[in-house]
Coordinates of N, CA, C and O in Angstrom, one line a residue:
X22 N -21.9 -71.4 -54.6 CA -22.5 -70.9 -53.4 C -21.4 -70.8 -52.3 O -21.7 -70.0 -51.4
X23 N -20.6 -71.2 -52.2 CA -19.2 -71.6 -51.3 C -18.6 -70.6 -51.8 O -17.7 -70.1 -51.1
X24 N -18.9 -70.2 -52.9 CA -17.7 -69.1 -53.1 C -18.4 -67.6 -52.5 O -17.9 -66.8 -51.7
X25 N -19.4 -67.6 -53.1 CA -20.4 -66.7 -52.3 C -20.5 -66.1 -50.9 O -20.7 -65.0 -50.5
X26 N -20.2 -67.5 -50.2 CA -20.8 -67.4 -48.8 C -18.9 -67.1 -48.5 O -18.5 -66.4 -47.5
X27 N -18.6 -67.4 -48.9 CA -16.8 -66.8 -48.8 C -16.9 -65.3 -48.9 O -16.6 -64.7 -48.0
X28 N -17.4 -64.8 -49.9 CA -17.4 -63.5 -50.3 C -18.2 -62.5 -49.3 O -17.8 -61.4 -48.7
X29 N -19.5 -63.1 -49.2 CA -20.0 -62.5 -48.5 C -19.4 -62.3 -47.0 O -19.8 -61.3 -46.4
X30 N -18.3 -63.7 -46.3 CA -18.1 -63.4 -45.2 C -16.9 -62.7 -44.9 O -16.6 -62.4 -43.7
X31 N -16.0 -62.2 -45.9 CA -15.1 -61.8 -46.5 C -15.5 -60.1 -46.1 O -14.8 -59.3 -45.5
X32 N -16.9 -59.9 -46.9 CA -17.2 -58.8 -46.8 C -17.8 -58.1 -45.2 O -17.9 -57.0 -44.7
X33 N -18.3 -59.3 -44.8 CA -18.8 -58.8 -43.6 C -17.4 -58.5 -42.6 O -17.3 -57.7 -41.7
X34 N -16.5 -59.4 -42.9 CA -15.2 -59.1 -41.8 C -14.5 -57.5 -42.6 O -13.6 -57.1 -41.9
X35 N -14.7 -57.1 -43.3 CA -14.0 -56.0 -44.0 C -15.1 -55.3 -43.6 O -14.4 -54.8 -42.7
X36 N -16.2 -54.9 -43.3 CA -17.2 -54.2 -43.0 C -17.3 -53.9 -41.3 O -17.8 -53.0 -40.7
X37 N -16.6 -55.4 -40.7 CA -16.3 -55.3 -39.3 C -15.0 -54.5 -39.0 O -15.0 -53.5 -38.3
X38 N -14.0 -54.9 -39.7 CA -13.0 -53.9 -39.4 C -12.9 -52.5 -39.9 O -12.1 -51.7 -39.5
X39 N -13.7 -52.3 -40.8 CA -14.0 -50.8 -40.9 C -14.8 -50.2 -40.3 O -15.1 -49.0 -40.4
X40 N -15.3 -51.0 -39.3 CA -16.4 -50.5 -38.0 C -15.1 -49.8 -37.1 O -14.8 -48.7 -36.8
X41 N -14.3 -51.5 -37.0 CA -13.5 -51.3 -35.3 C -12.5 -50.0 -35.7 O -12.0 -49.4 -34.8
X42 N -12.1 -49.7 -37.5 CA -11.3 -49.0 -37.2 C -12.0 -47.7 -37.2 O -11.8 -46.8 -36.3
X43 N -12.8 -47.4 -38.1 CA -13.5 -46.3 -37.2 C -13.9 -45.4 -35.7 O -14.1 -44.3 -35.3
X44 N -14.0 -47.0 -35.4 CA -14.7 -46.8 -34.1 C -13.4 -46.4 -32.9 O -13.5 -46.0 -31.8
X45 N -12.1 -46.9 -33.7 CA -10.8 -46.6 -33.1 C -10.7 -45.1 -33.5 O -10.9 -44.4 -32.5
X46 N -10.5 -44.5 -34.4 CA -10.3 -43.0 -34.8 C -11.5 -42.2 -34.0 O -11.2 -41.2 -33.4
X47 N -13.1 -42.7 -34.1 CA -13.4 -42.0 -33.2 C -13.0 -41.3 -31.8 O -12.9 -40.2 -31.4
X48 N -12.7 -42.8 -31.4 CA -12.0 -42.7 -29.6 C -10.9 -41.9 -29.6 O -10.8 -40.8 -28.9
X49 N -9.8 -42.5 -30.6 CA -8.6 -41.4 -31.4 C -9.1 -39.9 -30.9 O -8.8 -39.4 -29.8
X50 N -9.8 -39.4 -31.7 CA -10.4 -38.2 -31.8 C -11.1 -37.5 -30.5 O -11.0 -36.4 -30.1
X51 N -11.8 -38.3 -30.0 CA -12.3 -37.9 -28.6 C -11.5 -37.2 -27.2 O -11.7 -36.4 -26.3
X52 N -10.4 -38.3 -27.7 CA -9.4 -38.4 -26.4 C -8.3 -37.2 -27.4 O -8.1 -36.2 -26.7
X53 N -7.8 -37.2 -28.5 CA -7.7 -35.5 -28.8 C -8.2 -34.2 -28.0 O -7.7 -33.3 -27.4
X54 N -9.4 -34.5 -28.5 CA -10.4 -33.5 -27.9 C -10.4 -33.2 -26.7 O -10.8 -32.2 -26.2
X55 N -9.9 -34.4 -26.1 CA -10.3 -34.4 -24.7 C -9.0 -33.5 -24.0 O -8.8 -32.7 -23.1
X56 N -8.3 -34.3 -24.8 CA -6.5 -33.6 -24.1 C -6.7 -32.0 -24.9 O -7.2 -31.2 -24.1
X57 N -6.5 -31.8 -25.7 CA -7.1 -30.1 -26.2 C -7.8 -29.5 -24.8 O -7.0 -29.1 -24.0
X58 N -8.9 -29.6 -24.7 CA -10.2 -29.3 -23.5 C -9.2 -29.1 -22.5 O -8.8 -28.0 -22.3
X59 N -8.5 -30.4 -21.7 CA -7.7 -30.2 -20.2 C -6.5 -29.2 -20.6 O -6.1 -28.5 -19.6
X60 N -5.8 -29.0 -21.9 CA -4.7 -28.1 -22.0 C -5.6 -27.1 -22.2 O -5.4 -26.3 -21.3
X61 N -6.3 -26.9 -22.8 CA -7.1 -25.3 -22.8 C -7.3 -24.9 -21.0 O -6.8 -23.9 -20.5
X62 N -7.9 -25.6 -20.5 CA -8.6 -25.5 -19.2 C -7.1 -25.2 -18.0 O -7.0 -24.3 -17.1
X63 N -6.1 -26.1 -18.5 CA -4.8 -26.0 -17.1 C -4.2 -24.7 -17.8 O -3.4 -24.3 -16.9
X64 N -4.1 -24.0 -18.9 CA -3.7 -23.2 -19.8 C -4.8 -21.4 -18.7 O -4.6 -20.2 -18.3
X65 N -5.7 -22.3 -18.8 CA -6.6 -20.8 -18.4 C -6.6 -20.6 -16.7 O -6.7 -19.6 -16.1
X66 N -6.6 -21.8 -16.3 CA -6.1 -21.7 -14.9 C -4.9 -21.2 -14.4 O -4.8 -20.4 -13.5
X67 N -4.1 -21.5 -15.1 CA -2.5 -20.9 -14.8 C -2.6 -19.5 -15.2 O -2.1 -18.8 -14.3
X68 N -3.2 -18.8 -16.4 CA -3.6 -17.6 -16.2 C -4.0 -16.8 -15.4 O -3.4 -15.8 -15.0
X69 N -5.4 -17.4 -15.1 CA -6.0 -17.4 -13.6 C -5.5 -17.2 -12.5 O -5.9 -16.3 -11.7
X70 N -4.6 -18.0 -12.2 CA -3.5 -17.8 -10.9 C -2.7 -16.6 -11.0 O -2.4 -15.7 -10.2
X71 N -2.1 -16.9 -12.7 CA -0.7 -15.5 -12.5 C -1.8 -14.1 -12.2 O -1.5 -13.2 -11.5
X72 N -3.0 -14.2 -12.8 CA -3.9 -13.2 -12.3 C -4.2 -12.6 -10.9 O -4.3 -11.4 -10.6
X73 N -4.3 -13.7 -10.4 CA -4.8 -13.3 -8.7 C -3.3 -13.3 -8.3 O -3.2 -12.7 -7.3
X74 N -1.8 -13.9 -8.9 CA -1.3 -13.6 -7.8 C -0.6 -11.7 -7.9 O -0.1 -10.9 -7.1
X75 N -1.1 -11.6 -9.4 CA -0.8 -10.8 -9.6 C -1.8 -9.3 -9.2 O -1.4 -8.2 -9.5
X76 N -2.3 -9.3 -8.9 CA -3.6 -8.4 -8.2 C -3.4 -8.7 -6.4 O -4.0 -7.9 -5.5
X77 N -2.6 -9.8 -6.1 CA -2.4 -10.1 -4.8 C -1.3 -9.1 -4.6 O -1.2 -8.3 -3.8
X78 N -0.4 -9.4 -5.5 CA 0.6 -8.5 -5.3 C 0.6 -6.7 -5.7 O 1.4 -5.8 -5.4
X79 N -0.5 -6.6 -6.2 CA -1.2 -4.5 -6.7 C -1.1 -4.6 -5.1 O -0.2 -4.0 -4.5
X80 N -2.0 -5.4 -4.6 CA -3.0 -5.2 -3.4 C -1.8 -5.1 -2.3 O -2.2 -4.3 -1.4
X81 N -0.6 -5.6 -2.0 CA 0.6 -5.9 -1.2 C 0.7 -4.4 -1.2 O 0.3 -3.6 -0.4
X82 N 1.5 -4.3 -2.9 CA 2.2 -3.1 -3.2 C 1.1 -1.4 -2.3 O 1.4 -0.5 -1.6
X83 N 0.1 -1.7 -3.0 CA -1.1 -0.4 -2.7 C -0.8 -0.2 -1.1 O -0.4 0.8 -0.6
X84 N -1.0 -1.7 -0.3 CA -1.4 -1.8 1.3 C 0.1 -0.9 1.5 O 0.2 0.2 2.1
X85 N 1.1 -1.5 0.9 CA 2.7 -1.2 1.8 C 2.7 0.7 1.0 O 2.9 1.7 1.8
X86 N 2.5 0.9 -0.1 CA 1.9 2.3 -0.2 C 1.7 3.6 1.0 O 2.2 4.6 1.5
X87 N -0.1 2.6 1.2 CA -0.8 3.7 2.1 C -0.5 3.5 3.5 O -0.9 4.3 4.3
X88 N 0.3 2.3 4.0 CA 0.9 2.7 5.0 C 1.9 3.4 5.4 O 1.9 4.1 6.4
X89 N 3.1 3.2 4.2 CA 4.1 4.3 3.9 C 3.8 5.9 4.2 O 4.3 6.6 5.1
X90 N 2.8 6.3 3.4 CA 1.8 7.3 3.6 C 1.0 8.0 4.5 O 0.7 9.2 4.4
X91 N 0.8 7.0 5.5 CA 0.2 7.2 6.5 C 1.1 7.1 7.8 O 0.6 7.4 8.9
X92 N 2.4 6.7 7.5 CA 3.5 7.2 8.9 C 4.3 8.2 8.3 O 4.9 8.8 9.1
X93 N 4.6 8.6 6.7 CA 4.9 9.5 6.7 C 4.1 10.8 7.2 O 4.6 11.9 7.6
X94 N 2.9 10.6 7.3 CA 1.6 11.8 7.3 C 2.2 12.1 8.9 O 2.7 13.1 9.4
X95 N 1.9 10.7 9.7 CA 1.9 10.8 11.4 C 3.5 11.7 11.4 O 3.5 12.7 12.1
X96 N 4.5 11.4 10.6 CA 5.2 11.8 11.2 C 5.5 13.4 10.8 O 6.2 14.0 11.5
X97 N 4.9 14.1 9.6 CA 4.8 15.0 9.4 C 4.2 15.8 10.4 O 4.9 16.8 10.8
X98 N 2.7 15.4 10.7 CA 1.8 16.0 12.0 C 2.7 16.0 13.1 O 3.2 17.1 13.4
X99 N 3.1 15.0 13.7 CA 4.4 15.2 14.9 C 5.2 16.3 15.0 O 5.3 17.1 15.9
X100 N 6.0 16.3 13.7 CA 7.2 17.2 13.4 C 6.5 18.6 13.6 O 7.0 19.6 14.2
X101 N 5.3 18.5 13.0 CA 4.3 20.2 12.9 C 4.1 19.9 14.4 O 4.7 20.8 15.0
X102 N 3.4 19.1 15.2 CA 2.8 19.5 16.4 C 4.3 20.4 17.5 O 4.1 21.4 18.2
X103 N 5.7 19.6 17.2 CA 6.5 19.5 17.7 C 6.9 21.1 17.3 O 7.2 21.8 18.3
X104 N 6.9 21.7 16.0 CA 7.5 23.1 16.2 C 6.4 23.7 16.8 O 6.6 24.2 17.9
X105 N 5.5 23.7 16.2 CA 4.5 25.1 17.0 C 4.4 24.9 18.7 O 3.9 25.9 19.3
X106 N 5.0 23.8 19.4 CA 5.2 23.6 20.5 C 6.4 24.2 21.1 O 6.6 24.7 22.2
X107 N 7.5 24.0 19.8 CA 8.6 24.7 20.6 C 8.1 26.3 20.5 O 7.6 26.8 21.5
X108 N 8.2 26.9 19.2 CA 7.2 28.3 18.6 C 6.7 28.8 19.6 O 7.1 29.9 19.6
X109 N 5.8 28.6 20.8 CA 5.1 28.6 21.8 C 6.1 28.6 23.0 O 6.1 29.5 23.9
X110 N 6.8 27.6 23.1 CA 8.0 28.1 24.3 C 8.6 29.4 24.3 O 8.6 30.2 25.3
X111 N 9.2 29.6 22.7 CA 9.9 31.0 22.4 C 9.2 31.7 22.6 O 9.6 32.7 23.1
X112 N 7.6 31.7 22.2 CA 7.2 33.3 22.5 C 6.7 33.6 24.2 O 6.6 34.6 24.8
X113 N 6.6 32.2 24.6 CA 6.6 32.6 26.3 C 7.8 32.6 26.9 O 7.9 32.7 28.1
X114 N 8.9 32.4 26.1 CA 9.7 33.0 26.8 C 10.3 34.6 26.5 O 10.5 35.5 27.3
X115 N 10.4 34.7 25.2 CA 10.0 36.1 25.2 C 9.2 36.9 25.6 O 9.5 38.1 25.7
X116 N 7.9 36.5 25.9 CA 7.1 37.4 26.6 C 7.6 37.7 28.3 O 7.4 38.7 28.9
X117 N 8.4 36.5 28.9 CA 9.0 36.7 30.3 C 9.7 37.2 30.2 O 9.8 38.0 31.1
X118 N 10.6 37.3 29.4 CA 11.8 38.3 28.9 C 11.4 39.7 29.0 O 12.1 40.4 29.7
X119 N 10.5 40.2 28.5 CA 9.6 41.3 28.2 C 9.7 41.7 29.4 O 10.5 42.5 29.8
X120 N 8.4 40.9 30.3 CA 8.0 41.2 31.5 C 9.2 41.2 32.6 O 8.9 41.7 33.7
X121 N 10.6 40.7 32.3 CA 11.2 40.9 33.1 C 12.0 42.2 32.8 O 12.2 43.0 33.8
X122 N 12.5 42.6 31.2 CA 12.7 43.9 31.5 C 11.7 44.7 31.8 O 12.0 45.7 32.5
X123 N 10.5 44.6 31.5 CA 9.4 46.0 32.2 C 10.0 45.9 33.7 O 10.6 46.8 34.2
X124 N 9.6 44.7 34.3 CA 10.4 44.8 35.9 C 11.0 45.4 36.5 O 10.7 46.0 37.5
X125 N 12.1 45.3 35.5 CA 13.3 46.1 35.8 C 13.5 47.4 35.8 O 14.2 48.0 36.6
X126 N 12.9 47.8 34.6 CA 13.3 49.3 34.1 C 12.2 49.9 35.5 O 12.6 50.6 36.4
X127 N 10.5 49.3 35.3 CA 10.1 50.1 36.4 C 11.2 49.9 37.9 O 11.6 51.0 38.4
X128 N 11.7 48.8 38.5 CA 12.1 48.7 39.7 C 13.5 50.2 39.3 O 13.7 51.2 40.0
X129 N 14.0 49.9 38.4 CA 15.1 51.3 38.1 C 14.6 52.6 38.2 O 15.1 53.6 38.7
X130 N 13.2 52.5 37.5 CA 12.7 54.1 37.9 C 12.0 54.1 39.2 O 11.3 55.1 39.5
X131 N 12.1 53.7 39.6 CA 11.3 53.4 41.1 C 12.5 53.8 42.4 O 12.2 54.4 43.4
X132 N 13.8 53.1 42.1 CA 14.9 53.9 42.6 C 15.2 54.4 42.3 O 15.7 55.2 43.1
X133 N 15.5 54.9 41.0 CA 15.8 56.4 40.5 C 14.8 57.3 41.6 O 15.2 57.6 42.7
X134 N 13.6 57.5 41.1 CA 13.3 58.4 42.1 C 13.2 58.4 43.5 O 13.0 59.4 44.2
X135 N 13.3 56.9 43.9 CA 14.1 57.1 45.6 C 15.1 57.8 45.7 O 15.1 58.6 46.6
X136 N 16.2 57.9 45.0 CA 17.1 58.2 45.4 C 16.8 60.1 44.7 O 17.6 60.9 45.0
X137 N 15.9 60.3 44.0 CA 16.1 61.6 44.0 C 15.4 62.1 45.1 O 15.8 63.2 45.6
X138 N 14.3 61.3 45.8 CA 13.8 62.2 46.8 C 14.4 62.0 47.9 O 13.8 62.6 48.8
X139 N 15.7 61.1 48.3 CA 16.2 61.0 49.5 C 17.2 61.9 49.3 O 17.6 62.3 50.4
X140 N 17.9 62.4 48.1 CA 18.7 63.7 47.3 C 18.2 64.8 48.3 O 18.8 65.5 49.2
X141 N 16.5 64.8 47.7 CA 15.7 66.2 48.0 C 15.7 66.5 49.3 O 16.0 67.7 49.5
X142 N 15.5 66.0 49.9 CA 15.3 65.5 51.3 C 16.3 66.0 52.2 O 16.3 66.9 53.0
X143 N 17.6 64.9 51.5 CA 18.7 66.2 52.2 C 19.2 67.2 51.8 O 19.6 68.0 52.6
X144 N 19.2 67.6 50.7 CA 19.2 69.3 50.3 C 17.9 69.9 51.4 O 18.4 70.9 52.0
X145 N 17.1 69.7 51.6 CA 16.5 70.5 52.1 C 16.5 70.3 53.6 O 15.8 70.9 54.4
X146 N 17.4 69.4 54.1 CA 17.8 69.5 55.8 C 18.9 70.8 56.2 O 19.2 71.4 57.2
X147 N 19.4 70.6 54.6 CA 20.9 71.5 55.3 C 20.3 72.9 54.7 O 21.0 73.9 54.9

């Protein structure tokens, strides 16, 4: 019976430590799982990030783009407002040009014929 109750307790401690070591490989295994899980997760975050910083930076690039864009435009319109402004001087000043030779030529024929009829005038005193 002693030998028995040996065997039996024998077996129950070999039945206990095949608990605890299981019960160790579980936890083993969990805390695997668990570290897997947080590297999966800081793994997809860090993606995540290079993602947005990377869309942060499209969004930089696009912004410095259409502003580029949009002072080259302004300065286009300028440059255009500025010739047709000069364009507009030249033809008013050619048109004073104009009007100053008509001026002239009339003021020329205008003494032209003063002076032909102050000609006439004295031909016909003498």
């Amino acid at each position: 019976q002693e030998e028995q109750e040996w065997k039996q307790l024998q077996e129950e401690q070999q039945l206990q430590e095949e608990l605890k070591q299981r019960h160790r490989e579980q936890r083993q295994e969990a805390l695997r799982i668990a570290r897997e899980e947080k590297e999966k997760l800081e793994l997809r975050m860090f993606y995540e990030e290079e993602e947005e910083r990377r869309r942060a930076e499209e969004r930089r690039q696009e912004y410095k783009q259409k502003r580029k864009e949009e002072l080259r435009s302004k300065r286009e319109q300028q440059e255009q407002e500025e010739l047709e402004s000069f364009q507009k001087e030249q033809e008013q000043l050619q048109l004073a040009e104009e009007e100053k030779r008509k001026l002239t030529y009339i003021r020329r024929e205008e003494l032209r014929r003063y002076r032909e009829q102050q000609e006439q005038q004295e031909i016909e005193r003498f």
